[in-house]
Tab-separated table of C-alpha atoms in Angstrom:
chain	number	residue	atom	x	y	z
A	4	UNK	CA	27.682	42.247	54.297
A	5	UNK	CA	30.860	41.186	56.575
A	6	UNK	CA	29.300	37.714	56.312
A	7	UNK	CA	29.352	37.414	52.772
A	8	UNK	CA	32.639	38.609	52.389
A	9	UNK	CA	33.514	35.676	54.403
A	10	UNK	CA	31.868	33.083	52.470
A	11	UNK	CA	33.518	34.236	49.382
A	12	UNK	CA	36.769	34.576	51.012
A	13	UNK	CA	35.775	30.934	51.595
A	14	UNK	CA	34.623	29.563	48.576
A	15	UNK	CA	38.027	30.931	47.115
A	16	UNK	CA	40.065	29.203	49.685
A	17	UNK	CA	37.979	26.215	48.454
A	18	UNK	CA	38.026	26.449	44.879
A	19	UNK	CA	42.039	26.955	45.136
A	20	UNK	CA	42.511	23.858	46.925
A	21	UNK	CA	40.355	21.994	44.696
A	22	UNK	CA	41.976	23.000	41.155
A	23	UNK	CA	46.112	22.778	42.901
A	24	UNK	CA	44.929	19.176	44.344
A	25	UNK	CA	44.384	18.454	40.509
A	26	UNK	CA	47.897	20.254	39.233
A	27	UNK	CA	49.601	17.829	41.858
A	28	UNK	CA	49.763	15.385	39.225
A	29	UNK	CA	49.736	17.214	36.006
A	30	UNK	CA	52.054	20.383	34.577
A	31	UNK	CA	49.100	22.263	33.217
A	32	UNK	CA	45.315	21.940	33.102
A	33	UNK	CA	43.938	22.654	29.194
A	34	UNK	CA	40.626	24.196	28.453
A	35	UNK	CA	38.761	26.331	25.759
A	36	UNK	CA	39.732	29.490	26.367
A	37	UNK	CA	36.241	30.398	25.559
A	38	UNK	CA	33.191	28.847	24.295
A	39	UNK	CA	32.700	30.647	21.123
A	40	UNK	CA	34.929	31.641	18.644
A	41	UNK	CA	35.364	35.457	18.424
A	42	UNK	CA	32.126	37.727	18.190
A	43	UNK	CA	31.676	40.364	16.258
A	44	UNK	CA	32.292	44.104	18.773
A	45	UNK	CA	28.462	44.685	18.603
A	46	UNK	CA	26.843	41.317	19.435
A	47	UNK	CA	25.362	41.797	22.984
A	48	UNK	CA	24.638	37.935	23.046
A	49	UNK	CA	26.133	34.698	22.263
A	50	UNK	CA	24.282	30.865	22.306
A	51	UNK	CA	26.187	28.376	24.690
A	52	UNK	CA	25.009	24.950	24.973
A	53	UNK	CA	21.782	26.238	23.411
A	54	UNK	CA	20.756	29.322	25.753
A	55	UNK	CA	21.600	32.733	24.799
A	56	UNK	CA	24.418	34.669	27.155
A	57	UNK	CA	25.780	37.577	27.543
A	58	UNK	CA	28.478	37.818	25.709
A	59	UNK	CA	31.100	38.852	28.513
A	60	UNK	CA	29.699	36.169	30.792
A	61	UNK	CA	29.933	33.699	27.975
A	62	UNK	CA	33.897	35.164	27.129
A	63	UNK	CA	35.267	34.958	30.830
A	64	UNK	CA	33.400	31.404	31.545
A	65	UNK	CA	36.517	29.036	31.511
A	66	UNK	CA	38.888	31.920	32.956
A	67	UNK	CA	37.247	33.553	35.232
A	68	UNK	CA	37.623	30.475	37.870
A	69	UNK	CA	41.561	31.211	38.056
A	70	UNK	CA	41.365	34.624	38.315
A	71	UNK	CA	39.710	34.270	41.331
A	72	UNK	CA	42.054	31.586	42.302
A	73	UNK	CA	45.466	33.021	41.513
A	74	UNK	CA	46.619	30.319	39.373
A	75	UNK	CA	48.686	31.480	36.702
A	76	UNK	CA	47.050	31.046	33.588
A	77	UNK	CA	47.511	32.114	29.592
A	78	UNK	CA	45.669	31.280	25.964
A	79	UNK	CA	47.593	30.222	22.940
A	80	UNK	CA	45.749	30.391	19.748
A	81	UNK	CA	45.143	27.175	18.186
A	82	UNK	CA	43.679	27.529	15.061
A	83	UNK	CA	40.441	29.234	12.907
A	84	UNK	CA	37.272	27.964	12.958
A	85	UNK	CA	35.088	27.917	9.425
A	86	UNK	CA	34.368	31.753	9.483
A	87	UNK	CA	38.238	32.092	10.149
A	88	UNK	CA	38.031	33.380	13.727
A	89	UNK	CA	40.532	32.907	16.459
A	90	UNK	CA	40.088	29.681	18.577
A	91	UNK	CA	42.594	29.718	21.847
A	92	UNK	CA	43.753	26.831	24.025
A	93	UNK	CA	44.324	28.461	28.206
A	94	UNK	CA	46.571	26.457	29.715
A	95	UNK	CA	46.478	26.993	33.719
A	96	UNK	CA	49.631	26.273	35.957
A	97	UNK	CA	50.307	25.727	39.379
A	98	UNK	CA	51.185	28.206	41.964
A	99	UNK	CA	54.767	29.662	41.791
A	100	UNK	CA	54.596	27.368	38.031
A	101	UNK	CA	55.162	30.071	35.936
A	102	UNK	CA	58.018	29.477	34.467
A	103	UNK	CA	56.625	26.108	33.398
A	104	UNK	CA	53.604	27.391	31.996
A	105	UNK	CA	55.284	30.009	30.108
A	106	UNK	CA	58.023	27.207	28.522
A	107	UNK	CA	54.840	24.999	27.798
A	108	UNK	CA	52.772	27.942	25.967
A	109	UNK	CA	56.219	28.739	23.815
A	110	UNK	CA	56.466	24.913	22.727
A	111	UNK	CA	52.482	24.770	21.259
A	112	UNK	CA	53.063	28.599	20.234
A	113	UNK	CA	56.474	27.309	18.026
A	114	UNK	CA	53.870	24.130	17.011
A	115	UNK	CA	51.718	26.768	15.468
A	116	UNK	CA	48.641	24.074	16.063
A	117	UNK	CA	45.808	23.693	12.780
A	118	UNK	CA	47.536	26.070	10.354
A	119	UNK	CA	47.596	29.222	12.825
A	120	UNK	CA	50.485	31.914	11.782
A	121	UNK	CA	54.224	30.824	12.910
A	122	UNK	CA	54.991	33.408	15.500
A	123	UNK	CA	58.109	35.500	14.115
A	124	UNK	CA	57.336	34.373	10.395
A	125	UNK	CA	56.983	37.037	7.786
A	126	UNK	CA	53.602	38.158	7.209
A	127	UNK	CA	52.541	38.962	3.724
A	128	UNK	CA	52.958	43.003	4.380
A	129	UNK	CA	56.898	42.483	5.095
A	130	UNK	CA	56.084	43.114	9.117
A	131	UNK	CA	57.224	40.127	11.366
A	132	UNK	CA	54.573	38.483	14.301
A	133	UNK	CA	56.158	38.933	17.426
A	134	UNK	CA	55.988	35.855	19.910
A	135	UNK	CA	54.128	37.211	23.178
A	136	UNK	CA	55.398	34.257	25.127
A	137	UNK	CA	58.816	34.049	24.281
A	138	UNK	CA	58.775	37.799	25.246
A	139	UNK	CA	57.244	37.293	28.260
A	140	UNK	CA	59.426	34.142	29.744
A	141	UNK	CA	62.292	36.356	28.340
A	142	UNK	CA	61.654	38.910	31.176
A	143	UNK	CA	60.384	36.585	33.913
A	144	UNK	CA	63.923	34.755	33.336
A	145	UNK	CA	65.810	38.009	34.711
């Protein structure tokens, strides 16, 4: 058992030095947040490049790399796709980054990419959407 702890222990060491080799050159890495749009709360599977996956396996497949790694990471919702579910964009930052990646989330957030709500416009019940990000580089900046 010791011994694989070790080679994970390794393989992390690995995969971090891989993905902050790549952020030496870039601000932020962009990726799907998921596969799939949204699925419904009692679908047990989901089809991914044609094969049928679980659907938690299939929802943490393009984030579950930096959790492991420790690179700071968030989604930003892009958009709808034709049944009107939620389609994100992670964006992934280097280490000690955050700041950046928070300032960089805001900016597409405030683009409000392919017709997704404004954050802080008026919705059609008189209640205002917050903007997570702003909130949350708020109270990193203090």
């Amino acid at each position: 058992m010791a011994e694989h702890y070790v080679q994970a222990l390794r393989l992390i060491a690995m995969e971090q030095a891989e993905v902050s080799a790549v952020l030496k050159d870039v601000d932020v890495l962009m990726t799907p947040t998921t596969p799939v749009a949204a699925p419904p709360l009692d679908q047990k599977q989901v089809t991914v490049a044609g094969v049928a996956v679980p659907v938690g396996n299939a929802l943490s497949q393009f984030t579950c790399l930096f959790n492991l790694t420790g690179h700071p990471a968030l989604t930003v919702p892009i958009g709808r796709d034709g049944d009107g579910l939620p389609i994100g964009l992670q964006l992934i930052g280097a280490h000690h980054r955050d700041m950046k990646l928070l300032a960089i989330g805001a900016a597409l957030e405030r683009v409000a990419l392919a017709g997704w709500i404004e954050p802080n416009d008026e919705m059609d019940d008189g209640t205002v959407m917050p903007s997570p990000l702003a909130e949350q580089r708020e109270r990193y900046a203090h």
